[in-house]
PDB file of C-alpha atoms in Angstrom:
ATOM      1  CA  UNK A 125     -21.345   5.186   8.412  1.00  0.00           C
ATOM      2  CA  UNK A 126     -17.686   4.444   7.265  1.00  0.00           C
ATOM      3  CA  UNK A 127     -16.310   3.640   3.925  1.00  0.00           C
ATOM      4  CA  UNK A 128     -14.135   1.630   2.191  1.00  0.00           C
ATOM      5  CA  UNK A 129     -12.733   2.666  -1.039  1.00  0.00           C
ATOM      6  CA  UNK A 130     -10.841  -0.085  -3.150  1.00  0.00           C
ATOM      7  CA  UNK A 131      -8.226   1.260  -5.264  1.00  0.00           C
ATOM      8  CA  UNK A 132      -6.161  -0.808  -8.201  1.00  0.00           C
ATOM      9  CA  UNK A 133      -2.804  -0.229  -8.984  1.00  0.00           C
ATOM     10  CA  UNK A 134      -2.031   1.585 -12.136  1.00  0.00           C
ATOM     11  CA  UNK A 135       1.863  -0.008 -11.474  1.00  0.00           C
ATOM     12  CA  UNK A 136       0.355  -3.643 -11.439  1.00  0.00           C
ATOM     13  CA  UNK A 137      -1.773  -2.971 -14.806  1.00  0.00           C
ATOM     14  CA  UNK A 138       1.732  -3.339 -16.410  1.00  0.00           C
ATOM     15  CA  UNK A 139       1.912  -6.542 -18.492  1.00  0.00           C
ATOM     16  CA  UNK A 140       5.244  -7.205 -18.877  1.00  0.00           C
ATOM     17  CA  UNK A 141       4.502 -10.147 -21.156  1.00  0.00           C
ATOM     18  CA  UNK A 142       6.955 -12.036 -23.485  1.00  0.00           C
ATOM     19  CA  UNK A 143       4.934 -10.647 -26.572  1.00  0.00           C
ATOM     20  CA  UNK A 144       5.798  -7.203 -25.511  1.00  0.00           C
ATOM     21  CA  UNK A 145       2.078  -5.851 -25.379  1.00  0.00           C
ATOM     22  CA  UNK A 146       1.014  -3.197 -23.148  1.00  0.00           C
ATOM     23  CA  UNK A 147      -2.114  -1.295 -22.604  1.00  0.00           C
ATOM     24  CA  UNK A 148      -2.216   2.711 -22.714  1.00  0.00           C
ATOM     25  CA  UNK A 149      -3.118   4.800 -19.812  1.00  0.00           C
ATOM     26  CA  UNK A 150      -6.357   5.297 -20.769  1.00  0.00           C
ATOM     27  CA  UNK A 151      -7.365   1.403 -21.393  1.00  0.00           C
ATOM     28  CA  UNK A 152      -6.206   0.798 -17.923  1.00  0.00           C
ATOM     29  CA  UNK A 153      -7.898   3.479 -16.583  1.00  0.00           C
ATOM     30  CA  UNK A 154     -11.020   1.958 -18.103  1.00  0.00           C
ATOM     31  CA  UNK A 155     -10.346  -0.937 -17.329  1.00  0.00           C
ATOM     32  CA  UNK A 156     -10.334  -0.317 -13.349  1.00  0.00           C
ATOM     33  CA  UNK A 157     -13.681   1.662 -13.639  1.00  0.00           C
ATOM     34  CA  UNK A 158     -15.205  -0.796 -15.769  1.00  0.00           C
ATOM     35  CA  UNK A 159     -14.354  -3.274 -12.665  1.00  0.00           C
ATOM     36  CA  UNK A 160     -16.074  -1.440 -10.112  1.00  0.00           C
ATOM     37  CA  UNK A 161     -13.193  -0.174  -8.796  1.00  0.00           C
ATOM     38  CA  UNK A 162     -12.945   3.175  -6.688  1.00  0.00           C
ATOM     39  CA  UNK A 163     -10.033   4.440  -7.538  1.00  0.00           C
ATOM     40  CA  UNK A 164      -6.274   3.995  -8.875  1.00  0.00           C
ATOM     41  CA  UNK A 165      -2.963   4.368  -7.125  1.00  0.00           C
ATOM     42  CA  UNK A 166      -0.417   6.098  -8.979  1.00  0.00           C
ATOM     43  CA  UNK A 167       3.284   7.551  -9.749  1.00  0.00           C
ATOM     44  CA  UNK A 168       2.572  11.389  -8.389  1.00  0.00           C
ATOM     45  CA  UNK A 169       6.061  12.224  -9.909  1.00  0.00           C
ATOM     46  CA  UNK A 170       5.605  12.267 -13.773  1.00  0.00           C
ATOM     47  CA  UNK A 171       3.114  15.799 -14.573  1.00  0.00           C
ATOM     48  CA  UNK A 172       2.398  14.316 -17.927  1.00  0.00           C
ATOM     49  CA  UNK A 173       1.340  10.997 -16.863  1.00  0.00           C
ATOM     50  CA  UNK A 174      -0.753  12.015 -13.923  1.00  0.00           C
ATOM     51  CA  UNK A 175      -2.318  14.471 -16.099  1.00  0.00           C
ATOM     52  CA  UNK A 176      -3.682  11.938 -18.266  1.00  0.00           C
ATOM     53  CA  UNK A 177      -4.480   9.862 -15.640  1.00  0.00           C
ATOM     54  CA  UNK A 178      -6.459  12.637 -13.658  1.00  0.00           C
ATOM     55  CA  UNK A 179      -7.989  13.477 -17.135  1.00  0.00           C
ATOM     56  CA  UNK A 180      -9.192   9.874 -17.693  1.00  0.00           C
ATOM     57  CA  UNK A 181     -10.360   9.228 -14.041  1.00  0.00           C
ATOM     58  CA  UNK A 182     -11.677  12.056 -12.610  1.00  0.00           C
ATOM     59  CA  UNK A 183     -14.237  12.303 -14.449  1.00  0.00           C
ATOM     60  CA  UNK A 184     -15.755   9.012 -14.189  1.00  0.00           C
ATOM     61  CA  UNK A 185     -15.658   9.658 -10.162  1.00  0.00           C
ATOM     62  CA  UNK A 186     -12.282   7.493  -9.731  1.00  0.00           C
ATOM     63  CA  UNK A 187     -10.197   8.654  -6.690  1.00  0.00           C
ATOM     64  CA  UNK A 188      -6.171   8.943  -7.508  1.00  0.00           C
ATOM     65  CA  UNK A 189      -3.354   7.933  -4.601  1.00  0.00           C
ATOM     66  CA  UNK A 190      -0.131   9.267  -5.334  1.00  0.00           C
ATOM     67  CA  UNK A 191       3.111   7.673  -4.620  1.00  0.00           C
ATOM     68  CA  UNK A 192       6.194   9.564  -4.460  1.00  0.00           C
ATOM     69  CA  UNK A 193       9.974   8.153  -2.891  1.00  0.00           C
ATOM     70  CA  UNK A 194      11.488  11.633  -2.094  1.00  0.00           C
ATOM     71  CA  UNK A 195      15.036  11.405  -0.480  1.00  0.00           C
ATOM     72  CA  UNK A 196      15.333  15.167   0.724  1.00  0.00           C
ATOM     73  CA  UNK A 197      12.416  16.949   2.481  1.00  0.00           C
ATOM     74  CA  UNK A 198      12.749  19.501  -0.165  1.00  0.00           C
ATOM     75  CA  UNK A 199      11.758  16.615  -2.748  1.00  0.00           C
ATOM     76  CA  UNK A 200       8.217  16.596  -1.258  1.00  0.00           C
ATOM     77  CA  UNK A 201       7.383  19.849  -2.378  1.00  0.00           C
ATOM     78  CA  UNK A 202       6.893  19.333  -6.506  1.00  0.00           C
ATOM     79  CA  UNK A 203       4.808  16.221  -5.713  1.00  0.00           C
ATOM     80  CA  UNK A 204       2.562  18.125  -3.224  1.00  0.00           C
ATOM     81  CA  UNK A 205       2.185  20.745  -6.254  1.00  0.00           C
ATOM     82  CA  UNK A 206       1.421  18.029  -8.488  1.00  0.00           C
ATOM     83  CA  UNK A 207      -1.130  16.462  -6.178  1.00  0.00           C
ATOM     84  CA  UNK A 208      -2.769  19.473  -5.600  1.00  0.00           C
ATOM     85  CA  UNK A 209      -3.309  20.282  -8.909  1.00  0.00           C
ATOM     86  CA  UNK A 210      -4.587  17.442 -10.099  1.00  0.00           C
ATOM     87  CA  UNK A 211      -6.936  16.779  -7.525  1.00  0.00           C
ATOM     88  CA  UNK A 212      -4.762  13.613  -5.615  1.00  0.00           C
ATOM     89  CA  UNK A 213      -6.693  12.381  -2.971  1.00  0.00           C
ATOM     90  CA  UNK A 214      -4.231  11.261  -0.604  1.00  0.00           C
ATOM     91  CA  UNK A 215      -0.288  10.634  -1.117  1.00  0.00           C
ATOM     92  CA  UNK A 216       1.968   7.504  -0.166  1.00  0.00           C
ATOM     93  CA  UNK A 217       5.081   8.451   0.695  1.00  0.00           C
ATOM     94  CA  UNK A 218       7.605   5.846   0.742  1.00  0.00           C
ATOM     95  CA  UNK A 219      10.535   7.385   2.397  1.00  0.00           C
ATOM     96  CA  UNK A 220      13.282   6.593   0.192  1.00  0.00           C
ATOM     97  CA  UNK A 221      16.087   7.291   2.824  1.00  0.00           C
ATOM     98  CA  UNK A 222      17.908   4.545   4.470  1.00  0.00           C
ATOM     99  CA  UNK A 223      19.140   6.198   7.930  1.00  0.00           C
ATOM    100  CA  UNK A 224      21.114   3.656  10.177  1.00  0.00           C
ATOM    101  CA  UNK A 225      20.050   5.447  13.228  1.00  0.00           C
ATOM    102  CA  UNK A 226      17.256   6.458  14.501  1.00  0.00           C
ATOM    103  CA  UNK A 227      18.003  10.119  15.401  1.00  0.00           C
ATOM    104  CA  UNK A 228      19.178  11.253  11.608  1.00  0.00           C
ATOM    105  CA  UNK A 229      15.544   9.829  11.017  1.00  0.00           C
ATOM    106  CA  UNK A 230      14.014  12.663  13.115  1.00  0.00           C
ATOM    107  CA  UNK A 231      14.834  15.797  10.809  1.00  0.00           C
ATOM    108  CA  UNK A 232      13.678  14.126   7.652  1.00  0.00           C
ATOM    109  CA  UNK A 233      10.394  13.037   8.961  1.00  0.00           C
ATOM    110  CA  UNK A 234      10.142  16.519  10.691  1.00  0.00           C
ATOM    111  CA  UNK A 235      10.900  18.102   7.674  1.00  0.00           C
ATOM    112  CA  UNK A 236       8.066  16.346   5.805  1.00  0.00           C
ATOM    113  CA  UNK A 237       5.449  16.761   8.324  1.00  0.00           C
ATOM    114  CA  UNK A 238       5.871  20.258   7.948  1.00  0.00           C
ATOM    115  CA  UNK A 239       5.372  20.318   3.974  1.00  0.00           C
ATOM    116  CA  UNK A 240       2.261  17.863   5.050  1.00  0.00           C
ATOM    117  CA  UNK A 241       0.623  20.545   7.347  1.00  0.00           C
ATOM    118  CA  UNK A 242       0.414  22.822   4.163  1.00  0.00           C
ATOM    119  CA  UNK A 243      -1.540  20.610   1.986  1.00  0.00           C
ATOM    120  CA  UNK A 244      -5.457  19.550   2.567  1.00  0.00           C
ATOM    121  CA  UNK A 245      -5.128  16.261   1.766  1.00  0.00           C
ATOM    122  CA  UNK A 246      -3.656  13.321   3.867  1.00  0.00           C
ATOM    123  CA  UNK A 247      -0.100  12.172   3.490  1.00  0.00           C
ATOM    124  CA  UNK A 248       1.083   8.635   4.894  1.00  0.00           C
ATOM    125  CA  UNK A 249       4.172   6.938   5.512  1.00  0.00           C
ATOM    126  CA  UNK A 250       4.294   3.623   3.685  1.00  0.00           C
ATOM    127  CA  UNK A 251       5.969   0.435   5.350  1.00  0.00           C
ATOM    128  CA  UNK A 252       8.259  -0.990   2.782  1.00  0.00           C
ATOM    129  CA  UNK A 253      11.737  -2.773   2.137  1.00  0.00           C
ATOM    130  CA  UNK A 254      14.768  -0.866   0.982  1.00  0.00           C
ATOM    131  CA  UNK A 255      13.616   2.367   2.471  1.00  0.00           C
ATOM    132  CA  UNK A 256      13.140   4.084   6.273  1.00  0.00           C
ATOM    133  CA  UNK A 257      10.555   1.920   7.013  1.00  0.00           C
ATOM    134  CA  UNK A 258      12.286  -1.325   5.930  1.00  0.00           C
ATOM    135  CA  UNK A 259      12.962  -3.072   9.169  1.00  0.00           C
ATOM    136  CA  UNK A 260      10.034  -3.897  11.707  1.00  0.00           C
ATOM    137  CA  UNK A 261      11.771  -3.119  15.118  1.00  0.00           C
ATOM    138  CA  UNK A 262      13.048   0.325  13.635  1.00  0.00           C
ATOM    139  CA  UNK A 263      10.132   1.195  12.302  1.00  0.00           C
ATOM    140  CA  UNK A 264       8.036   0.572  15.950  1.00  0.00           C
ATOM    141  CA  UNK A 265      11.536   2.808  17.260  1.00  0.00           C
ATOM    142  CA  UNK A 266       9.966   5.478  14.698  1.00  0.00           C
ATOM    143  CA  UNK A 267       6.476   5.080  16.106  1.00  0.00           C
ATOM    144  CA  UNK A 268       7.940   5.320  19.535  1.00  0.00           C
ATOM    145  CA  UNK A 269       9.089   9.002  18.429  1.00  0.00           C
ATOM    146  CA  UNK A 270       6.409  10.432  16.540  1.00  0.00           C
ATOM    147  CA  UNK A 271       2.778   8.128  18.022  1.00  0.00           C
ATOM    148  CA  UNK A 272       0.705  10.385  15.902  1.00  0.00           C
ATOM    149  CA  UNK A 273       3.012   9.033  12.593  1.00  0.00           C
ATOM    150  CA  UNK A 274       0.426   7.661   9.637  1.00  0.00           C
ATOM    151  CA  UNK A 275       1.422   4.758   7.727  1.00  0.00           C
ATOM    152  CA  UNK A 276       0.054   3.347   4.860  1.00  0.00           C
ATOM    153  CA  UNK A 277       0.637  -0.307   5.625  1.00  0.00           C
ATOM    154  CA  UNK A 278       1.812  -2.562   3.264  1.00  0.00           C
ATOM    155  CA  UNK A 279       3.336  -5.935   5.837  1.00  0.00           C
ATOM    156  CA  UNK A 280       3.927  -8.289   2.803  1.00  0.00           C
ATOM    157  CA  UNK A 281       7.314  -6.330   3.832  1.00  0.00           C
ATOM    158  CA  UNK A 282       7.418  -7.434   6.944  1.00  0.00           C
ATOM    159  CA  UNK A 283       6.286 -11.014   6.646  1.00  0.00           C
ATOM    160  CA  UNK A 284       9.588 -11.295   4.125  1.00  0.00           C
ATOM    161  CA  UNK A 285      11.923  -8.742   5.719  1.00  0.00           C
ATOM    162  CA  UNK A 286      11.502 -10.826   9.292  1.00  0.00           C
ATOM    163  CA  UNK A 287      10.929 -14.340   7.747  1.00  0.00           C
ATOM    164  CA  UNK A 288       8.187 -15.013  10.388  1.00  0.00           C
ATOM    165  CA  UNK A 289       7.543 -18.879  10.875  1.00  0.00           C
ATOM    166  CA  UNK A 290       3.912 -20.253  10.820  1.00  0.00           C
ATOM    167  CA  UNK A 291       2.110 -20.478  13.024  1.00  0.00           C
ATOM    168  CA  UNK A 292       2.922 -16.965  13.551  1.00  0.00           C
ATOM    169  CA  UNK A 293       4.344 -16.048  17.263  1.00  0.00           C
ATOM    170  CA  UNK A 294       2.543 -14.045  19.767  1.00  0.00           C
ATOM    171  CA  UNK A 295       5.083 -11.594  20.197  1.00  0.00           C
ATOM    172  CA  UNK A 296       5.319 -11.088  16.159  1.00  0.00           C
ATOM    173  CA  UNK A 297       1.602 -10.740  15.899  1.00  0.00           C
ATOM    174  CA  UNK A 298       1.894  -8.061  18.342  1.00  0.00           C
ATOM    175  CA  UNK A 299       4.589  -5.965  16.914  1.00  0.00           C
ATOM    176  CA  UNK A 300       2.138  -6.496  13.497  1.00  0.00           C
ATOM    177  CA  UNK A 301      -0.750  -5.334  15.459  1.00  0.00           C
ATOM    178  CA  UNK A 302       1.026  -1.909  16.826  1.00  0.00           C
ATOM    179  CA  UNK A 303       1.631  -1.186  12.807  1.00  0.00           C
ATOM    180  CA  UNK A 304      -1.569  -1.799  12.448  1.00  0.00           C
ATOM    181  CA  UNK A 305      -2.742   0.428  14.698  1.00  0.00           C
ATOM    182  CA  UNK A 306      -0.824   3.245  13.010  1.00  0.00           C
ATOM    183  CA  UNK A 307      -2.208   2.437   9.519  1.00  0.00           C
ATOM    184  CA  UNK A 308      -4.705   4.810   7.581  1.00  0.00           C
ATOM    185  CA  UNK A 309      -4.592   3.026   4.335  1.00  0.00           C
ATOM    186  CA  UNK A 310      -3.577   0.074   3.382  1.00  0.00           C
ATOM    187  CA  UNK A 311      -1.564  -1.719  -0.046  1.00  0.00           C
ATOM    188  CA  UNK A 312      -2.678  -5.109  -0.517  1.00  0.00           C
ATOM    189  CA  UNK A 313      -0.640  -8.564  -1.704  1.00  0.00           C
ATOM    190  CA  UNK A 314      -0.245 -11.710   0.291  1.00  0.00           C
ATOM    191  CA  UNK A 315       3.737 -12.883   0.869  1.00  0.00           C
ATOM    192  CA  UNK A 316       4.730 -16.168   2.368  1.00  0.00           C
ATOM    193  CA  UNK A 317       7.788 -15.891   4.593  1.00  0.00           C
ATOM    194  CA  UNK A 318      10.079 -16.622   1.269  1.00  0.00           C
ATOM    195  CA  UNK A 319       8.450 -14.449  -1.201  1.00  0.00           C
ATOM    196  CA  UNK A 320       6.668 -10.835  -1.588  1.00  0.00           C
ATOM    197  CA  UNK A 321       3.945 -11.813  -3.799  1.00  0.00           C
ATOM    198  CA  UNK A 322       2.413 -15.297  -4.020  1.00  0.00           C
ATOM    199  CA  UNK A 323      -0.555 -16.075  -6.196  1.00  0.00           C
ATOM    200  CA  UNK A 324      -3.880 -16.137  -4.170  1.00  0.00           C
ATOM    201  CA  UNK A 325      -5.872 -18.411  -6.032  1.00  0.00           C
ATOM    202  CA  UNK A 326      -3.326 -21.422  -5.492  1.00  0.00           C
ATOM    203  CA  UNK A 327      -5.299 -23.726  -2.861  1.00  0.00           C
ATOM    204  CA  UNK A 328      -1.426 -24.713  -0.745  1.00  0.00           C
ATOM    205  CA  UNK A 329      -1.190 -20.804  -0.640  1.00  0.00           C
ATOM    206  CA  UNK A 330      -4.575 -20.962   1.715  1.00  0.00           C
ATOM    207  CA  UNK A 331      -2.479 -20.865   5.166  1.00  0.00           C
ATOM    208  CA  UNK A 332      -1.093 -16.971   3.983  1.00  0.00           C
ATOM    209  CA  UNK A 333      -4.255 -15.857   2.712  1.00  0.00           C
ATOM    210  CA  UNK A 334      -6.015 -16.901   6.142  1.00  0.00           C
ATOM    211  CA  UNK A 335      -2.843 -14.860   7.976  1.00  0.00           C
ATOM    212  CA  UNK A 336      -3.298 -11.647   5.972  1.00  0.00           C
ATOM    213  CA  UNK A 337      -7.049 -11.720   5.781  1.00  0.00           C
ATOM    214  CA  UNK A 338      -6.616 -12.018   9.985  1.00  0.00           C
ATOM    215  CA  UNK A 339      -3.890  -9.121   9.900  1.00  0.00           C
ATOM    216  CA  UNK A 340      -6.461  -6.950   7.247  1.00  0.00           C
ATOM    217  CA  UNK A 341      -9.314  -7.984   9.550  1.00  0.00           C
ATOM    218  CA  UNK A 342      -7.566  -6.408  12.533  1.00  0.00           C
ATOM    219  CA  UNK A 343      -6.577  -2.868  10.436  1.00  0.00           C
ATOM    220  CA  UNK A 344      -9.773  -2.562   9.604  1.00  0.00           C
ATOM    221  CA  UNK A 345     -10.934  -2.901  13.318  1.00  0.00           C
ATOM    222  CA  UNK A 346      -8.779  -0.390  14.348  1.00  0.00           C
ATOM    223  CA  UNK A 347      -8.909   2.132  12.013  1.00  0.00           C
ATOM    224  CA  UNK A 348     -12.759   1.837  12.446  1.00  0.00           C
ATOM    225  CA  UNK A 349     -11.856   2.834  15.958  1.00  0.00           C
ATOM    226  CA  UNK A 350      -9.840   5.749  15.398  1.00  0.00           C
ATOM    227  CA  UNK A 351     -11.833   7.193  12.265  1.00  0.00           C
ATOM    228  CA  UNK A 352     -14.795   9.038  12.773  1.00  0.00           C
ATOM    229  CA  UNK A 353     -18.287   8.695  11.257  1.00  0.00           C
ATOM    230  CA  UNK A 354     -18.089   9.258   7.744  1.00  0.00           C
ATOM    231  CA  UNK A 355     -14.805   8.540   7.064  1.00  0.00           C
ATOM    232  CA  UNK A 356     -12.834   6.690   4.394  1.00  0.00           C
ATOM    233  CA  UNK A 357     -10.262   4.019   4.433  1.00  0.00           C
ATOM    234  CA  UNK A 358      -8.480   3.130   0.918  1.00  0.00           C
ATOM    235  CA  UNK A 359      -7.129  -0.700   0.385  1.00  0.00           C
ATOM    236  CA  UNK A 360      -4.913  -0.771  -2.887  1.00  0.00           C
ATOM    237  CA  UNK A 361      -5.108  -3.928  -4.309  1.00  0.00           C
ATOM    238  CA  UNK A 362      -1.202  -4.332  -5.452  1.00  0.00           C
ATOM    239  CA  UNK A 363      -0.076  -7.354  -7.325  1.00  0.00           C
ATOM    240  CA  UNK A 364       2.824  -6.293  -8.846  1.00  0.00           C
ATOM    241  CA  UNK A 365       4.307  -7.253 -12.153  1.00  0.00           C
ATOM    242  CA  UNK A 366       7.637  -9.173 -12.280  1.00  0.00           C
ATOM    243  CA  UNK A 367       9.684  -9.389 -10.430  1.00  0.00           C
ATOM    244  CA  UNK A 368       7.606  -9.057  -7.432  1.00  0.00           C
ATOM    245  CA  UNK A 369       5.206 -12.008  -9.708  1.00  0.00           C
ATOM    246  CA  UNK A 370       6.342 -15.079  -9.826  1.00  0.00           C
ATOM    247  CA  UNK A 371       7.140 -15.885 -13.364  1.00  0.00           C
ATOM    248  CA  UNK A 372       7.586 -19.966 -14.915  1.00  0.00           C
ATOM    249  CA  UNK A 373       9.889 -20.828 -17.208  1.00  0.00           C
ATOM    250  CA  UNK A 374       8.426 -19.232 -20.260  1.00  0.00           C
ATOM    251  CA  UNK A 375       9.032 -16.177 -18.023  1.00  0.00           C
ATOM    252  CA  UNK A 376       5.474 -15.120 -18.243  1.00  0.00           C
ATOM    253  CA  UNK A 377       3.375 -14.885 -14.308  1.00  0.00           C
ATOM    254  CA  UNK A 378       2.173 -17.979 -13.209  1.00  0.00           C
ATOM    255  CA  UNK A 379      -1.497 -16.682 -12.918  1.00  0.00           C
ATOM    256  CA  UNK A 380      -3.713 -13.453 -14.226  1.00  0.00           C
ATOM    257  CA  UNK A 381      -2.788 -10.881 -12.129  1.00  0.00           C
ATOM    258  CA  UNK A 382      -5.728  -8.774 -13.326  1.00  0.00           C
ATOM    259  CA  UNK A 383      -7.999 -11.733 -11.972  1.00  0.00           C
ATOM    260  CA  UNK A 384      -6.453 -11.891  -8.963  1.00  0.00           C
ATOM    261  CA  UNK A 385      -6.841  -8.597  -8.263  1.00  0.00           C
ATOM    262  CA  UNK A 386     -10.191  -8.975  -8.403  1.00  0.00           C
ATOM    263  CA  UNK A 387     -10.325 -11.938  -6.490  1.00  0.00           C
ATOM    264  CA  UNK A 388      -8.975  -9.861  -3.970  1.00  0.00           C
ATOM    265  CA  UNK A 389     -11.103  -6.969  -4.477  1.00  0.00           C
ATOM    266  CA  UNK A 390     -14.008  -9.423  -3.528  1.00  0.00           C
ATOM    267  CA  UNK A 391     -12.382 -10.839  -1.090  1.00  0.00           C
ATOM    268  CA  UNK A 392     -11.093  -7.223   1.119  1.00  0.00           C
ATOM    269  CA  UNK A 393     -15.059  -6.416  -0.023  1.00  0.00           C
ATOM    270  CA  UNK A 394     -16.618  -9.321   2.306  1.00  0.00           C
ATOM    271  CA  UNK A 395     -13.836  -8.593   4.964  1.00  0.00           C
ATOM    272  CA  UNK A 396     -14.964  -5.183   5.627  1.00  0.00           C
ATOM    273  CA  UNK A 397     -18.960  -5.574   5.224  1.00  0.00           C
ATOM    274  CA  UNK A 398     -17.910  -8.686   8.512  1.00  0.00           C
ATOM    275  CA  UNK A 399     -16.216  -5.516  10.360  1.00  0.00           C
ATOM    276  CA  UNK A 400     -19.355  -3.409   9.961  1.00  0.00           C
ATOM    277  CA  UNK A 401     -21.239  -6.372  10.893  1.00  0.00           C
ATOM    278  CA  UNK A 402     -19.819  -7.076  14.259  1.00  0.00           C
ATOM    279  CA  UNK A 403     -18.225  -3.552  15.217  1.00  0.00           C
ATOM    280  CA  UNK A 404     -18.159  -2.885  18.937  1.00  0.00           C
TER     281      UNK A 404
END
């Protein structure tokens, strides 16, 4: 049997209220367990922080994702040390290089994969704006160079970077799909074609829900696929503070971001118990 493990964000536990309140490390921590939670995503860059967060997790059976944004191969290295010491489970790398072409790409990813193969624990690529992975078409040039290249897939990017009209085109669905099919774990938020982050629980923001829930629906298919018996996919839930939130005038969010997340967590819950329903 396969398993899903749903992660929160430790980066969207951040407030950021008007009345300058924020909780500690360790209240979020609980927080996320208390929730039924699997696990946290988190900054693998600051030894300190992790270190309390491995202190206050681990031990309750919580699985850690790192993050890092190195922009040298050599920056890889302290983060792998960090990970490994602090028992990381798997590491999103969001490749914080913005290469115009496609071939000064190759070194840097080369470079990486090599740290990777020294480690015992997964590293993936993440899909995201402002980075190597920011555009669509040069990220499917990427795949088209390395096909054994593992993203973590994150397409709210991709939905905003590429502005894709509803209903969505074959052809775009397509391109989607193929980073879909790369994808070993997954960060989760649903974007309209204007914004990164819209609140879920608004009934008008039902036609984006339905097109993410169809994209998550096919990742999960796929991975299911290529995984073998046993395995584990993570789904971050990711609803970040401002300014990916969308804040009103009193320039507090719109809506609980700590109950959408678990609206979410519910909802990517159901989506994956229909996959193992009807798997082929």
């Amino acid at each position: 049997m396969q398993h899903l493990k749903i992660l929160q964000s430790m980066w969207a536990m951040e407030r950021r209220h008007t009345d300058g309140i924020e909780r500690s490390v360790e209240q979020n921590v609980e927080m996320i367990m208390a929730a039924g939670f699997d696990g946290l995503s988190a900054r693998c860059t600051d030894a300190e922080i992790l270190r309390r967060i491995s202190e206050a997790a681990r031990p309750q059976g919580l699985i850690i994702q790192g993050s890092c944004y190195p922009q040298t191969v050599d920056e890889l290295k302290p983060v792998l040390e960090l990970a490994t010491k602090y028992g990381v489970d798997h590491i999103n790398l969001q490749p914080n290089v913005r290469p115009r072409r496609l071939q000064d790409c190759i070194p840097i990813l080369e470079g990486w994969r090599r740290l990777m193969e020294q480690v015992d624990f997964p590293v993936y690529i993440e899909t995201h704006r402002d980075r190597m992975t920011t555009d669509l078409y040069f990220t499917l040039d990427l795949l088209d160079c390395f096909p054994d290249l593992k993203l973590l897939g994150d397409i709210s990017h991709y939905l905003v970077g590429r502005e894709f009209a509803v209903p969505v085109s074959d052809e775009n669905h397509r391109m989607i799909e193929q980073i879909l099919d790369h994808c070993w774990a997954f960060h989760g938020r649903v974007a309209s074609r204007e914004q990164v982050q819209i609140e879920i629980s608004f009934p008008h923001h039902k036609i984006w829900v339905d097109l993410f829930m169809g994209w998550w629906e096919y990742g999960f298919r796929s991975w299911r696929k290529r995984s073998q018996p046993g395995a584990v996919l993570c789904y971050t839930c990711e609803l970040g503070p401002q300014p990916y939130s969308i804040t009103g005038p009193d320039g507090n969010d719109t809506t609980d971001r700590w109950k959408e997340s678990l609206l979410l967590k519910g909802m990517i819950g159901e989506l994956w118990a229909k996959t193992a329903q009807t798997a082929d």
